[in-house]
Coordinates of C-alpha atoms and ligand atoms in Angstrom, one line a residue:
M1 CA 15.0 -12.2 45.2
F2 CA 13.9 -12.0 41.6
D3 CA 10.7 -11.3 39.6
R4 CA 8.7 -14.3 38.4
H5 CA 7.6 -13.0 34.9
R6 CA 6.5 -16.5 34.0
K7 CA 3.4 -16.1 36.2
L8 CA 1.7 -14.2 33.4
R9 CA 2.7 -16.7 30.8
R10 CA 1.4 -19.8 32.5
T11 CA -1.8 -20.6 30.4
P12 CA -3.1 -19.6 27.0
T13 CA -6.0 -17.7 28.7
I14 CA -3.7 -15.7 30.9
R15 CA -1.5 -14.9 28.0
K16 CA -4.5 -13.6 26.1
M17 CA -5.5 -11.4 29.0
V18 CA -2.2 -9.6 29.1
K19 CA -1.7 -9.4 25.4
E20 CA -0.7 -5.8 24.6
T21 CA -1.1 -5.7 20.8
H22 CA -4.1 -6.8 18.8
L23 CA -4.7 -7.2 15.1
H24 CA -8.2 -6.7 13.7
K25 CA -9.7 -7.1 10.2
E26 CA -10.4 -3.4 10.2
D27 CA -6.7 -2.8 10.3
L28 CA -6.1 -4.3 6.9
I29 CA -6.0 -2.9 3.5
Y30 CA -5.8 -5.3 0.6
P31 CA -4.0 -4.4 -2.7
I32 CA -5.6 -5.4 -6.0
F33 CA -4.0 -5.2 -9.5
I34 CA -6.4 -4.5 -12.2
I35 CA -5.2 -5.1 -15.7
E36 CA -6.7 -3.8 -19.0
A37 CA -7.1 -7.1 -20.8
P38 CA -10.1 -9.0 -22.2
D39 CA -10.3 -11.9 -19.8
Q40 CA -7.5 -12.5 -17.4
K41 CA -6.6 -13.7 -14.0
K42 CA -2.9 -14.3 -14.0
E43 CA -0.8 -15.1 -11.0
I44 CA 2.3 -13.0 -10.5
P45 CA 5.2 -15.5 -10.5
S46 CA 7.1 -13.7 -7.7
M47 CA 4.0 -13.2 -5.6
P48 CA 2.2 -16.5 -5.3
G49 CA -1.5 -16.0 -4.6
I50 CA -1.6 -12.5 -6.0
Y51 CA -3.1 -11.9 -9.5
Q52 CA -3.4 -9.4 -12.3
I53 CA -7.1 -9.3 -12.7
S54 CA -9.2 -8.0 -15.6
L55 CA -12.4 -6.0 -15.1
N56 CA -14.7 -8.9 -16.0
R57 CA -13.0 -11.1 -13.4
L58 CA -13.0 -8.6 -10.6
E59 CA -16.4 -9.5 -9.2
E60 CA -15.3 -13.0 -8.1
E61 CA -12.2 -11.6 -6.4
L62 CA -14.3 -8.9 -4.6
D63 CA -16.9 -11.5 -3.4
D64 CA -14.0 -13.4 -1.8
V65 CA -12.5 -10.3 -0.3
Y66 CA -15.8 -9.0 1.0
Q67 CA -16.9 -12.3 2.4
L68 CA -13.7 -12.7 4.4
G69 CA -14.4 -9.4 6.1
I70 CA -12.1 -7.0 4.3
R71 CA -13.7 -3.6 3.9
S72 CA -10.7 -1.6 2.5
I73 CA -8.7 -2.2 -0.7
I74 CA -6.1 -0.2 -2.6
L75 CA -6.2 -0.4 -6.4
F76 CA -3.4 -0.4 -8.9
G77 CA -4.1 -0.2 -12.7
I78 CA -2.1 -1.7 -15.5
P79 CA -3.0 -0.1 -18.8
L80 CA -2.8 -1.7 -22.2
H81 CA -1.0 1.3 -23.6
K82 CA 1.8 3.2 -21.8
D83 CA 3.4 6.4 -23.0
A84 CA 6.0 9.0 -21.9
C85 CA 3.4 11.1 -20.0
G86 CA 1.4 8.3 -18.4
T87 CA -1.8 9.5 -20.1
E88 CA -3.8 6.4 -19.2
G89 CA -3.3 7.3 -15.5
Y90 CA -5.6 10.4 -15.7
H91 CA -7.9 9.3 -18.5
D92 CA -11.5 9.4 -17.1
H93 CA -12.1 5.9 -18.6
G94 CA -8.7 4.5 -17.8
I95 CA -8.3 1.1 -16.2
I96 CA -8.0 2.4 -12.7
Q97 CA -11.0 4.7 -13.1
E98 CA -13.1 1.9 -14.5
G99 CA -11.9 -0.4 -11.7
I100 CA -13.0 2.0 -9.1
R101 CA -16.4 2.4 -10.7
K102 CA -16.9 -1.3 -10.8
V103 CA -15.9 -1.9 -7.1
K104 CA -18.2 0.9 -6.0
S105 CA -21.1 -0.4 -8.0
L106 CA -20.7 -3.9 -6.6
Y107 CA -19.8 -3.0 -3.1
P108 CA -20.7 0.6 -2.2
D109 CA -19.5 0.3 1.4
M110 CA -16.0 -0.9 0.4
V111 CA -13.5 1.8 1.1
V112 CA -11.6 2.2 -2.1
L113 CA -8.1 3.7 -2.1
A114 CA -6.5 4.8 -5.3
D115 CA -2.7 4.6 -5.7
T116 CA -1.9 7.9 -7.3
C117 CA 1.3 7.6 -9.3
L118 CA 2.4 7.6 -12.9
C119 CA 4.9 4.7 -12.9
E120 CA 2.3 2.1 -13.9
Y121 CA 1.3 4.3 -16.8
T122 CA 4.6 5.6 -18.2
D123 CA 6.5 3.6 -20.9
H124 CA 9.8 4.4 -19.1
G125 CA 8.5 3.2 -15.7
H126 CA 9.4 6.4 -13.8
C127 CA 6.9 8.2 -11.5
G128 CA 6.7 11.4 -13.6
L129 CA 7.8 13.3 -16.7
I130 CA 11.4 12.9 -17.7
D131 CA 13.6 15.8 -18.5
E132 CA 15.1 15.1 -21.9
H133 CA 18.5 16.6 -21.0
T134 CA 19.1 15.4 -17.4
H135 CA 16.9 12.3 -17.6
D136 CA 15.7 13.2 -14.1
V137 CA 12.0 13.3 -13.2
K138 CA 10.6 16.8 -13.5
N139 CA 9.0 17.8 -10.2
D140 CA 6.5 20.6 -10.8
E141 CA 5.3 19.5 -14.3
T142 CA 4.7 16.1 -12.8
L143 CA 2.6 17.6 -10.0
E144 CA 0.1 18.9 -12.6
L145 CA -0.4 15.4 -13.9
L146 CA -0.8 13.9 -10.5
V147 CA -3.5 16.4 -9.7
K148 CA -5.4 15.3 -12.8
T149 CA -4.9 11.7 -11.8
A150 CA -6.2 12.2 -8.3
V151 CA -9.2 14.2 -9.5
S152 CA -10.2 11.6 -12.1
Q153 CA -9.9 8.9 -9.4
A154 CA -12.1 10.9 -7.1
K155 CA -14.6 11.5 -9.9
A156 CA -14.7 7.7 -10.5
G157 CA -15.6 7.2 -6.8
A158 CA -12.4 6.7 -4.9
D159 CA -12.9 7.2 -1.2
I160 CA -9.2 7.9 -0.4
I161 CA -6.4 9.3 -2.6
A162 CA -3.0 7.6 -1.8
P163 CA -0.3 9.5 -3.7
S164 CA 3.0 7.4 -3.9
N165 CA 5.1 9.4 -6.4
M166 CA 7.4 11.3 -4.0
M167 CA 7.4 14.5 -5.9
D168 CA 7.9 17.5 -3.6
G169 CA 4.7 19.3 -2.9
F170 CA 2.4 16.5 -4.0
V171 CA 0.1 16.7 -0.9
T172 CA -0.6 20.4 -1.2
S173 CA -1.1 20.3 -5.0
I174 CA -3.4 17.3 -4.8
R175 CA -5.3 18.8 -1.9
Q176 CA -5.8 22.1 -3.8
G177 CA -6.8 20.2 -7.0
L178 CA -9.3 18.0 -5.1
D179 CA -10.8 21.0 -3.3
D180 CA -11.2 23.0 -6.5
A181 CA -13.0 20.1 -8.1
G182 CA -15.4 19.8 -5.3
F183 CA -13.8 16.9 -3.5
E184 CA -12.9 18.6 -0.3
H185 CA -14.3 15.7 1.7
I186 CA -11.9 13.2 0.2
P187 CA -8.9 12.4 2.4
I188 CA -5.3 12.0 1.4
M189 CA -3.2 9.0 2.6
S190 CA 0.3 10.2 1.9
Y191 CA 3.0 7.8 1.0
G192 CA 5.4 10.6 1.9
I193 CA 7.8 8.4 3.8
K194 CA 8.8 6.1 1.0
Y195 CA 12.3 4.6 0.9
S196 CA 14.1 3.6 -2.3
S197 CA 14.0 -0.1 -1.7
S198 CA 14.9 -3.5 -3.1
F199 CA 11.7 -4.8 -1.6
Y200 CA 9.6 -3.4 -4.4
G201 CA 10.9 -5.8 -7.0
P202 CA 7.9 -8.2 -7.1
F203 CA 5.5 -5.3 -7.2
R204 CA 7.2 -4.0 -10.3
D205 CA 6.6 -7.4 -12.0
A206 CA 3.0 -7.1 -10.9
A207 CA 2.5 -3.6 -12.1
E208 CA 4.9 -3.9 -15.0
S209 CA 6.6 -0.7 -13.8
T210 CA 10.3 -1.4 -13.6
P211 CA 12.2 1.7 -14.7
S212 CA 13.7 1.2 -18.1
F213 CA 16.7 3.2 -17.1
G214 CA 18.2 4.5 -13.9
D215 CA 16.5 4.1 -10.5
R216 CA 14.2 6.1 -8.2
K217 CA 16.9 7.4 -5.9
T218 CA 16.4 11.1 -6.9
Y219 CA 12.8 11.0 -5.5
Q220 CA 12.6 8.1 -3.1
M221 CA 14.4 8.3 0.2
D222 CA 17.8 6.8 1.2
S223 CA 17.3 3.9 3.6
S224 CA 20.1 5.2 5.9
N225 CA 18.1 8.2 6.9
R226 CA 15.9 8.7 9.9
L227 CA 15.7 12.5 10.4
E228 CA 14.8 12.9 6.7
A229 CA 11.6 10.9 7.5
M230 CA 10.7 13.5 10.1
R231 CA 11.2 16.3 7.5
E232 CA 8.9 14.5 5.1
L233 CA 6.4 14.1 7.8
E234 CA 6.5 17.8 8.8
S235 CA 5.9 18.9 5.2
D236 CA 3.1 16.4 4.6
L237 CA 1.3 17.5 7.9
M238 CA 1.6 21.1 6.9
E239 CA 0.4 20.4 3.4
G240 CA -2.7 18.6 4.7
A241 CA -2.1 14.9 4.8
D242 CA -4.8 13.0 6.6
M243 CA -2.9 9.7 7.1
M244 CA 0.7 8.8 6.7
I245 CA 2.2 5.7 5.1
V246 CA 5.7 4.4 6.0
K247 CA 7.0 2.1 3.3
P248 CA 8.4 -0.6 3.4
A249 CA 7.4 -1.8 6.8
L250 CA 9.6 -4.4 8.3
S251 CA 13.0 -2.9 7.8
Y252 CA 11.6 0.4 8.9
L253 CA 9.9 -0.3 12.2
D254 CA 12.0 2.3 13.9
I255 CA 10.6 4.9 11.4
I256 CA 7.0 3.7 12.1
R257 CA 7.6 4.3 15.8
D258 CA 9.2 7.7 15.2
V259 CA 6.2 8.8 13.1
R260 CA 3.7 7.4 15.6
N261 CA 5.4 9.5 18.3
S262 CA 5.6 12.6 16.2
C263 CA 2.0 13.1 14.9
N264 CA -1.6 12.5 15.7
I265 CA -2.9 11.3 12.4
P266 CA -3.3 7.5 11.6
V267 CA 0.0 5.8 10.6
V268 CA -0.1 3.2 8.0
A269 CA 2.6 0.5 7.4
Y270 CA 2.9 -0.7 3.8
N271 CA 4.0 -4.4 4.1
V272 CA 5.4 -4.4 0.5
S273 CA 5.7 -7.0 -2.2
G274 CA 9.3 -8.2 -1.4
E275 CA 8.3 -8.7 2.2
Y276 CA 5.5 -10.9 1.0
S277 CA 7.5 -12.8 -1.5
M278 CA 10.3 -13.7 1.1
V279 CA 7.7 -15.2 3.4
K280 CA 6.1 -17.1 0.6
A281 CA 9.4 -18.5 -0.7
A282 CA 10.6 -19.5 2.7
S283 CA 7.4 -21.2 3.6
A284 CA 7.1 -23.0 0.2
N285 CA 10.5 -24.5 1.1
G286 CA 9.3 -25.5 4.5
W287 CA 11.8 -23.3 6.2
I288 CA 9.3 -21.3 8.3
D289 CA 5.7 -21.7 9.4
E290 CA 3.9 -19.2 7.3
R291 CA 0.9 -18.6 9.6
T292 CA 2.8 -17.9 12.8
N293 CA 5.4 -16.0 10.9
V294 CA 2.8 -13.7 9.2
M295 CA 1.0 -13.0 12.5
E296 CA 4.3 -12.2 14.2
Q297 CA 5.2 -9.8 11.5
M298 CA 1.8 -8.1 11.5
T299 CA 1.9 -7.8 15.3
S300 CA 5.4 -6.2 15.1
M301 CA 4.1 -3.5 12.7
K302 CA 1.2 -2.7 15.1
R303 CA 3.5 -2.8 18.1
A304 CA 5.8 -0.4 16.3
G305 CA 2.8 2.0 16.1
A306 CA 1.0 1.3 12.9
D307 CA -2.7 1.8 13.0
L308 CA -3.4 0.3 9.6
I309 CA -1.5 -2.2 7.4
I310 CA -1.5 -2.5 3.7
T311 CA -0.7 -6.1 3.1
Y312 CA -0.9 -8.8 0.4
F313 CA -1.6 -11.2 3.3
A314 CA -4.9 -9.6 4.2
K315 CA -7.0 -12.5 3.0
D316 CA -4.9 -15.1 4.8
I317 CA -5.0 -13.1 8.0
C318 CA -8.8 -12.8 7.9
K319 CA -8.9 -16.6 7.7
Y320 CA -6.5 -17.0 10.6
L321 CA -8.5 -14.5 12.7
D322 CA -11.7 -16.4 11.9
E323 CA -10.1 -19.7 13.0
E324 CA -8.8 -18.2 16.2
R325 CA -12.3 -17.1 17.2
V326 CA -13.7 -20.7 17.1
Ligands
PBG401 C1 4.1 3.2 -7.2 C2 4.1 2.2 -6.1 C3 5.1 1.3 -5.8 C4 4.7 0.5 -4.7 C5 3.4 1.0 -4.4 N1 3.1 2.1 -5.2 C6 6.3 0.9 -6.5 C7 7.6 1.7 -6.6 O1 7.7 2.7 -6.1 O2 8.4 1.2 -7.4 C8 5.4 -0.7 -4.2 C9 4.5 -1.6 -3.4 C10 5.1 -3.0 -3.2 O3 6.3 -3.2 -3.4 O4 4.3 -3.8 -2.7 N2 5.0 4.2 -7.2

C-alpha cells in the first residue's frame, strides 16, 4: 500500500487548484536608478535591461512601469558630485529628492520608496562618515546624516523610507527624526538584515558606489550567521520598524523563513543585483530558460515567507503574469 501523490498532479487545472504559493503584481517593488546627468538612459553592462536614467527620461520609464501594473518602486540616486560626507544625499534638491518629486507629480498613486543610505553619495563609497584614524565608519555621527537624508526624502514626497546603511540604531534615530519633522505617518522598511555579500557587485556598478578601500564587513552581517539575524530583527522591531527586508534573498531563504516565523510585520525579500545578473548571463548563453527560472525563484522567496519582493525582474514578471491570464 502506498500513497498516490500523482493524483493531484494529473492535469494543469488540478495542479492550479492545489497550488500553495501565488505571486501577484502587488508583491513586486521595482528598483530605479536615477542619475544626475543632462540626458541619459544608459544600460548597466552587468545588468542587461536595467538603466541609469536621468530626470528628463524618467517619464517614459514610469509610463512603462505603470502600464505593466507595477505600483511600487524603490529609487536610488546617483549624484554628479560626491564628497566625503555624502552631502548630496540630504540636499533638499539632490537627485533623489528631485526624482521622488517627479514620480509623485506624474503618478501620485505610485508608492515611492527611498533607499536611505550614503554610499551612493560619498566619494569613498562607504555608507557613512569615515574615522580618519581607524578608517572605520563612525556610527553615531552617521546616524545624524541618515536622519537628515530620510527627512529630506519624506519632504520630497517619499511614501516609505528604506534605510540600508546598517548603522546601529538607525531605525530609532530615523523614526524620531521623521516624527519630529511631522512625518509620523511615514513607515520605515528596514534593511536591518543585510549580509555582506558578493551579490551586490553589479549594483555597485549601477550606483557607482564600490568602496574605494576596505569592505563593508564592519557594518554588514557575516553570511555564516543565523542567530545574529534574529538579534537584528529584535532591535528593529523594538525601534519601530514597520517592515523588514532580508537581503540578499536566494542564498538566505532560511533567514526569510526564520524572520517570517518570528514577527508579525511584512517581510520583504531583496532579490539583489548579482542574483539578477546570474540569471541574465545564464539565459543569454542559452543555459537556462529565463522565464521559468525567474518564476521558480520568485515562488521560492514567497514560499520561504516573503510577503513582498524587491526585484529587477518586476517588469518581466508582470508580462509573464499577463500572459498566463489569457
Ligand atoms: C546601499 C544599497 C546596496 C544595495 C541596496 N542598497 C549596496 C551595498 O550595500 O553595497 C544592493 C542592492 C543590489 O545589489 O541589488 N547601501
